[in-house]
Each structure stands twice: as C-alpha cells, then as structure tokens.
Coordinates of C-alpha atoms in Angstrom, one line a residue:
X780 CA -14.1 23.2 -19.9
X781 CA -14.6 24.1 -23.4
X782 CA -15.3 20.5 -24.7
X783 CA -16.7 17.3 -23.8
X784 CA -15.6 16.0 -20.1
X785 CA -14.0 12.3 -20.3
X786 CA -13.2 11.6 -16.9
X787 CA -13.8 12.3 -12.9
X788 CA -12.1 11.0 -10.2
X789 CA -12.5 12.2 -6.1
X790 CA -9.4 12.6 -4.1
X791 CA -9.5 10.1 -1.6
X792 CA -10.7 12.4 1.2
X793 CA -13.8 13.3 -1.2
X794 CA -12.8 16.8 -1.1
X795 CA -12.0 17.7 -4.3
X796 CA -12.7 16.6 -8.1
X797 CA -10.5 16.5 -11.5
X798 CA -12.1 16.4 -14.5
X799 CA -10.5 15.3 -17.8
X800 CA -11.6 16.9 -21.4
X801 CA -11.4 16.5 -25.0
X802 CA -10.4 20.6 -24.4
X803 CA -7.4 19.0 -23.4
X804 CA -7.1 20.2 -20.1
X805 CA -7.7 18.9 -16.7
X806 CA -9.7 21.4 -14.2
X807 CA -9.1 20.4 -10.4
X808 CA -12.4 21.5 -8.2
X809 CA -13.7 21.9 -5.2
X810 CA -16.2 19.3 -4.8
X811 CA -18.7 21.3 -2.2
X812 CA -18.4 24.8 -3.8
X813 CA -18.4 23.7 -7.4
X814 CA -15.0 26.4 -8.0
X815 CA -12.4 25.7 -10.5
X816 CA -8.9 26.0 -8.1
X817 CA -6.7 25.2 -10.6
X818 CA -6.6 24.5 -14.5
X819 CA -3.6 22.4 -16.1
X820 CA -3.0 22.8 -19.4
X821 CA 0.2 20.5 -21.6
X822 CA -1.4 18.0 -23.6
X823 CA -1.7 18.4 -27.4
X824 CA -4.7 16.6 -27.9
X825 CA -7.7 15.4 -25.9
X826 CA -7.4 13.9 -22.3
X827 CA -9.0 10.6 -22.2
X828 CA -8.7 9.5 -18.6
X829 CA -6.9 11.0 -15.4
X830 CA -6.1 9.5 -11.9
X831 CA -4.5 10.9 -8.4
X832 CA -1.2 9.9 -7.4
X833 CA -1.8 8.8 -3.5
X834 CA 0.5 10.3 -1.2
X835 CA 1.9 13.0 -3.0
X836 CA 2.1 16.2 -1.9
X837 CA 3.9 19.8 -1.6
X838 CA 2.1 20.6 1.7
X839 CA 0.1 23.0 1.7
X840 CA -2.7 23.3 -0.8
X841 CA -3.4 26.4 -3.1
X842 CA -5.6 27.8 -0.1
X843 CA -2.7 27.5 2.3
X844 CA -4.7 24.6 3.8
X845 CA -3.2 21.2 4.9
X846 CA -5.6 18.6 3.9
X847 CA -5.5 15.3 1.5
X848 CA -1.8 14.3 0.0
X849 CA -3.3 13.8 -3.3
X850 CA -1.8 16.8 -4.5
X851 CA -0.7 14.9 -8.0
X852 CA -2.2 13.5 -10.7
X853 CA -1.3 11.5 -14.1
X854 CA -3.2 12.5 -17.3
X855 CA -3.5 10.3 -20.2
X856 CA -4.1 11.6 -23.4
X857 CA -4.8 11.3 -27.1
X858 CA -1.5 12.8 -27.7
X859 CA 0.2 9.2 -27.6
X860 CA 1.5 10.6 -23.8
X861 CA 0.9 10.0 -19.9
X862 CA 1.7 13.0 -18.0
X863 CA 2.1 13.6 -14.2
X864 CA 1.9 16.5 -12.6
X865 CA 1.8 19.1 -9.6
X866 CA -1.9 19.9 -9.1
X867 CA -0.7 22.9 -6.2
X868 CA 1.7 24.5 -9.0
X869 CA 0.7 23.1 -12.1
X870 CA 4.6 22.0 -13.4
X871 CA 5.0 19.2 -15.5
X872 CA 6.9 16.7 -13.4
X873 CA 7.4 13.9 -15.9
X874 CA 6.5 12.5 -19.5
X875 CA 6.1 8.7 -20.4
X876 CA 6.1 8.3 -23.9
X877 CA 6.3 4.8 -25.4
X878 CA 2.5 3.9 -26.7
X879 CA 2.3 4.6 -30.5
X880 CA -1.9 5.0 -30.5
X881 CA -3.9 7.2 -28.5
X882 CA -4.1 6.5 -24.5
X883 CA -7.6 5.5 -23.7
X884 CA -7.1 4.6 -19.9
X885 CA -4.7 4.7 -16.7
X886 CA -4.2 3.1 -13.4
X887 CA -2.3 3.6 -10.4
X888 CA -1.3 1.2 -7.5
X889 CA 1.2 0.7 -4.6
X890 CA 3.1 -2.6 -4.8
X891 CA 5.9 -4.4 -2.5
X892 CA 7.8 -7.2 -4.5
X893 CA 8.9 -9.8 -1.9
X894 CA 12.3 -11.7 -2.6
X895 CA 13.8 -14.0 -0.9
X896 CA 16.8 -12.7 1.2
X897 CA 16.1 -9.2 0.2
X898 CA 14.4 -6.2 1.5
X899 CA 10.7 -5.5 0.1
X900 CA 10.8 -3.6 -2.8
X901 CA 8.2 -0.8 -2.5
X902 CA 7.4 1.2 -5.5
X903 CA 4.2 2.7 -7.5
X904 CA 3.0 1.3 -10.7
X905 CA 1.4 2.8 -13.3
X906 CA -0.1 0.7 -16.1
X907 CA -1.7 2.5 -19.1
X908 CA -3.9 1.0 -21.9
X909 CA -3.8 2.3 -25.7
X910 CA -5.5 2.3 -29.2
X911 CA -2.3 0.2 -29.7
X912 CA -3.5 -2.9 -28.6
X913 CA -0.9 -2.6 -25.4
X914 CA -1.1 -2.4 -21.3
X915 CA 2.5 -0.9 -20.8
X916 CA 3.3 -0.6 -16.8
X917 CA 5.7 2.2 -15.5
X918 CA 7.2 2.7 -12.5
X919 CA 5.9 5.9 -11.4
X920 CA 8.9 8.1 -9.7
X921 CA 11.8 6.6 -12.6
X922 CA 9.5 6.6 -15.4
X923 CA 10.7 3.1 -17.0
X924 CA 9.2 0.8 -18.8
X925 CA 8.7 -2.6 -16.8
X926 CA 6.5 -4.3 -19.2
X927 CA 4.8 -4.2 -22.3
X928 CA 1.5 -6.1 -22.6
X929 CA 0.5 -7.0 -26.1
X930 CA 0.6 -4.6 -29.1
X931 CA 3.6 -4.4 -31.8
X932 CA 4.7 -7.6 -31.6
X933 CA 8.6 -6.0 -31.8
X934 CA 8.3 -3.9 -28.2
X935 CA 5.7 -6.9 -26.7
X936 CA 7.7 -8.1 -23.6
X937 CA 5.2 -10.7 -22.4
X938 CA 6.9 -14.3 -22.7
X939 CA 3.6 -15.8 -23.4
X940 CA 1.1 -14.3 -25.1
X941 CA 0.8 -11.9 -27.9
X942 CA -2.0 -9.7 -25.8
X943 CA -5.4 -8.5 -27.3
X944 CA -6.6 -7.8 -31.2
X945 CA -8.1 -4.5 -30.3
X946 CA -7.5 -1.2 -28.5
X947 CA -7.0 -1.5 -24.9
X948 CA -10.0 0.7 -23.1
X949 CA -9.6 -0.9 -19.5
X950 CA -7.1 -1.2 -17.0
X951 CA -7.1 -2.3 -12.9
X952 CA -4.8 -3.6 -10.5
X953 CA -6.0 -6.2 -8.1
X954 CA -6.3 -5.1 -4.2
X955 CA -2.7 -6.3 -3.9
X956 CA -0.9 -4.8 -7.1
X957 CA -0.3 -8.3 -8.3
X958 CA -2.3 -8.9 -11.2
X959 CA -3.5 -6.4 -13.7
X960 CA -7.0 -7.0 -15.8
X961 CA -7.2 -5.5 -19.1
X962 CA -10.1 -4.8 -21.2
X963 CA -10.4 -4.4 -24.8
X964 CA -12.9 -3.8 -28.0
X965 CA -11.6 -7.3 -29.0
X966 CA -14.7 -8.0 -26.2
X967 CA -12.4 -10.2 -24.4
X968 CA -10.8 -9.5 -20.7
X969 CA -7.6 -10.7 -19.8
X970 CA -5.7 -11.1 -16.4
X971 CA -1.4 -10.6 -16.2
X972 CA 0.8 -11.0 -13.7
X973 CA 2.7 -7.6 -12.7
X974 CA 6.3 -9.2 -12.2
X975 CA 6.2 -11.2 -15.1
X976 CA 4.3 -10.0 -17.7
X977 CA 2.8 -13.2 -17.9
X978 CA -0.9 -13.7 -19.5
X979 CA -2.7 -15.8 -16.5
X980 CA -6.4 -15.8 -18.1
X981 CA -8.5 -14.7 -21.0
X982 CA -12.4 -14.1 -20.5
X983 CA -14.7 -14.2 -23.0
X984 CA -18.5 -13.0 -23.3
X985 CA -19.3 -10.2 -24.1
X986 CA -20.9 -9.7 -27.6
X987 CA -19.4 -6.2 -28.6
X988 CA -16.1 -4.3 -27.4

C-alpha cells in the first residue's frame, strides 16, 4: 500500500489477510508468508472498511490450490460506493450505490426469514453505515435496497424512528441476522430489526462519538 491501511480482516480459515487503504486499493495476502497475491484496484477514493463474502468461491485459488470459499469480498469506500468483488480474478461483480456521504463501515451476514406456510427464505445481507447519518441493508446477490435506516429523512424507510444525528461508523448483525446494532458520533448505539426496519432500542453513554 501506498497510504494509510484502514482495515484487516482474516478469511475464516486464517489463511489469508485483506487489507483496506486510503490508496484506495485493497491487497489480499498470505497471512504466513507476508506476499501480496493479488491487488484490486476500482474505487475512486479511499477504502474505509472491507469484509469477505462467506461461501464464495470460483474454485481454485490463484495458486491452483483448493482451500477456503472466501474467495470474495465487499469494499466500502469514501467514494459514496460498496463494491464486491472476485478476489481470484479481480472483476468487479457488482456496485451498490445509494448512500450520499462517504461509507465508513460494512457488515455481512446469512439470514433465513421464516413465514408462515412458506419455504425459508435464505439470502445474504449486507448493511452498510455512512457519513449520511444512514445503515442501508442490501441483499447481497440482487443488489436492492431492503431498508434504509435513518439519514435524509426523504429515502428513510424506517416506520418509527428518524435514525441517528451523526455519521454512522458502526455496524453488526446479531448471531442470528435478526437485529442489526448501529453506532454513531452522535455517541448513541441503536438496535433495529432486519425485516422491519424497526428502531427496537437506543443506548446512551458514551461521552464522545
């Protein structure tokens, strides 16, 4: 990297490391060796945070070597943008445009929605948190919007609250992909049902952002 590193996550078989940068790249590496095995380059700005996509994979890695699945990854960046993309190939397999400030954070999580009479509905989330006050949450393969949490008050999509004062710089699913918490410099933490878009809870504490 040619600037400041932002971000680090493992794969989930603790083989391999991306890194995030305000050069605006991501670098995947080998976690034992310390090599660089592949460098992906799209954003126009900074890359604040980055996360693998569990599961997905072309096969065989860029040593010919079957390991992990975690062969994707979505990049979030100061470019307004979430990106996802082939780690093995480096292609660009989808945009998600719809925050209007800088993406500070990014989470990722499987979730079954359970109705009555109906098969489970099994689907990836992704929820993103921005300089625009919002948590938006994507389904991962389409690319649409499900909800907007907070923000402009003319895209917010929650039927109960107006969401936090301040930029967004925390997101996480709970263990079952039902709830989302939220962090935010308006030094409150707020909980949100996934389905809904419903605000369940707002913490307060903290004495700073």
């Amino acid at each position: 990297h040619t600037g400041p590193i932002t971000r680090a996550v493992f794969t989930s078989d603790g083989l391999r490391i991306l890194t995030g940068s305000e050069d605006a790249s991501m670098r995947l590496w080998d976690a034992f060796s310390g090599e660089v095995i592949g460098t992906i380059r799209g954003h126009l700005l900074p890359v604040l945070g980055c996360v693998f996509v569990p599961g997905h994979s072309s096969g065989e890695n860029l040593r010919g070597v079957v390991q992990s699945a975690d062969w994707s990854a979505l990049s979030a960046s100061r470019d307004k943008s979430i990106k996802m993309w082939d780690l093995q190939s480096g292609q660009l397999l989808r945009t998600y445009k719809g925050h209007v400030g800088r993406v500070l954070c990014i989470a990722i999580k499987a979730y079954t929605e359970y109705r009555e009479g109906e098969d489970p509905i099994k689907m990836t989330l992704v929820a993103s948190g921005s300089w625009d006050r919002s948590c938006k949450i994507w389904d991962l393969e389409s690319g649409e919007l499900l909800h907007d949490l907070g923000g402009p008050e003319e895209s917010n999509t929650s039927p109960n609250s107006n969401g936090h004062l301040n930029a967004v710089t925390g997101v996480s699913f709970s263990p079952d992909g039902s709830v989302i918490a939220t962090g935010s410099d308006d030094e409150t933490m707020r909980l949100w049902n996934v389905l809904t878009g419903e605000e369940l809870k707002s913490y307060q504490g903290h004495d700073n952002g």
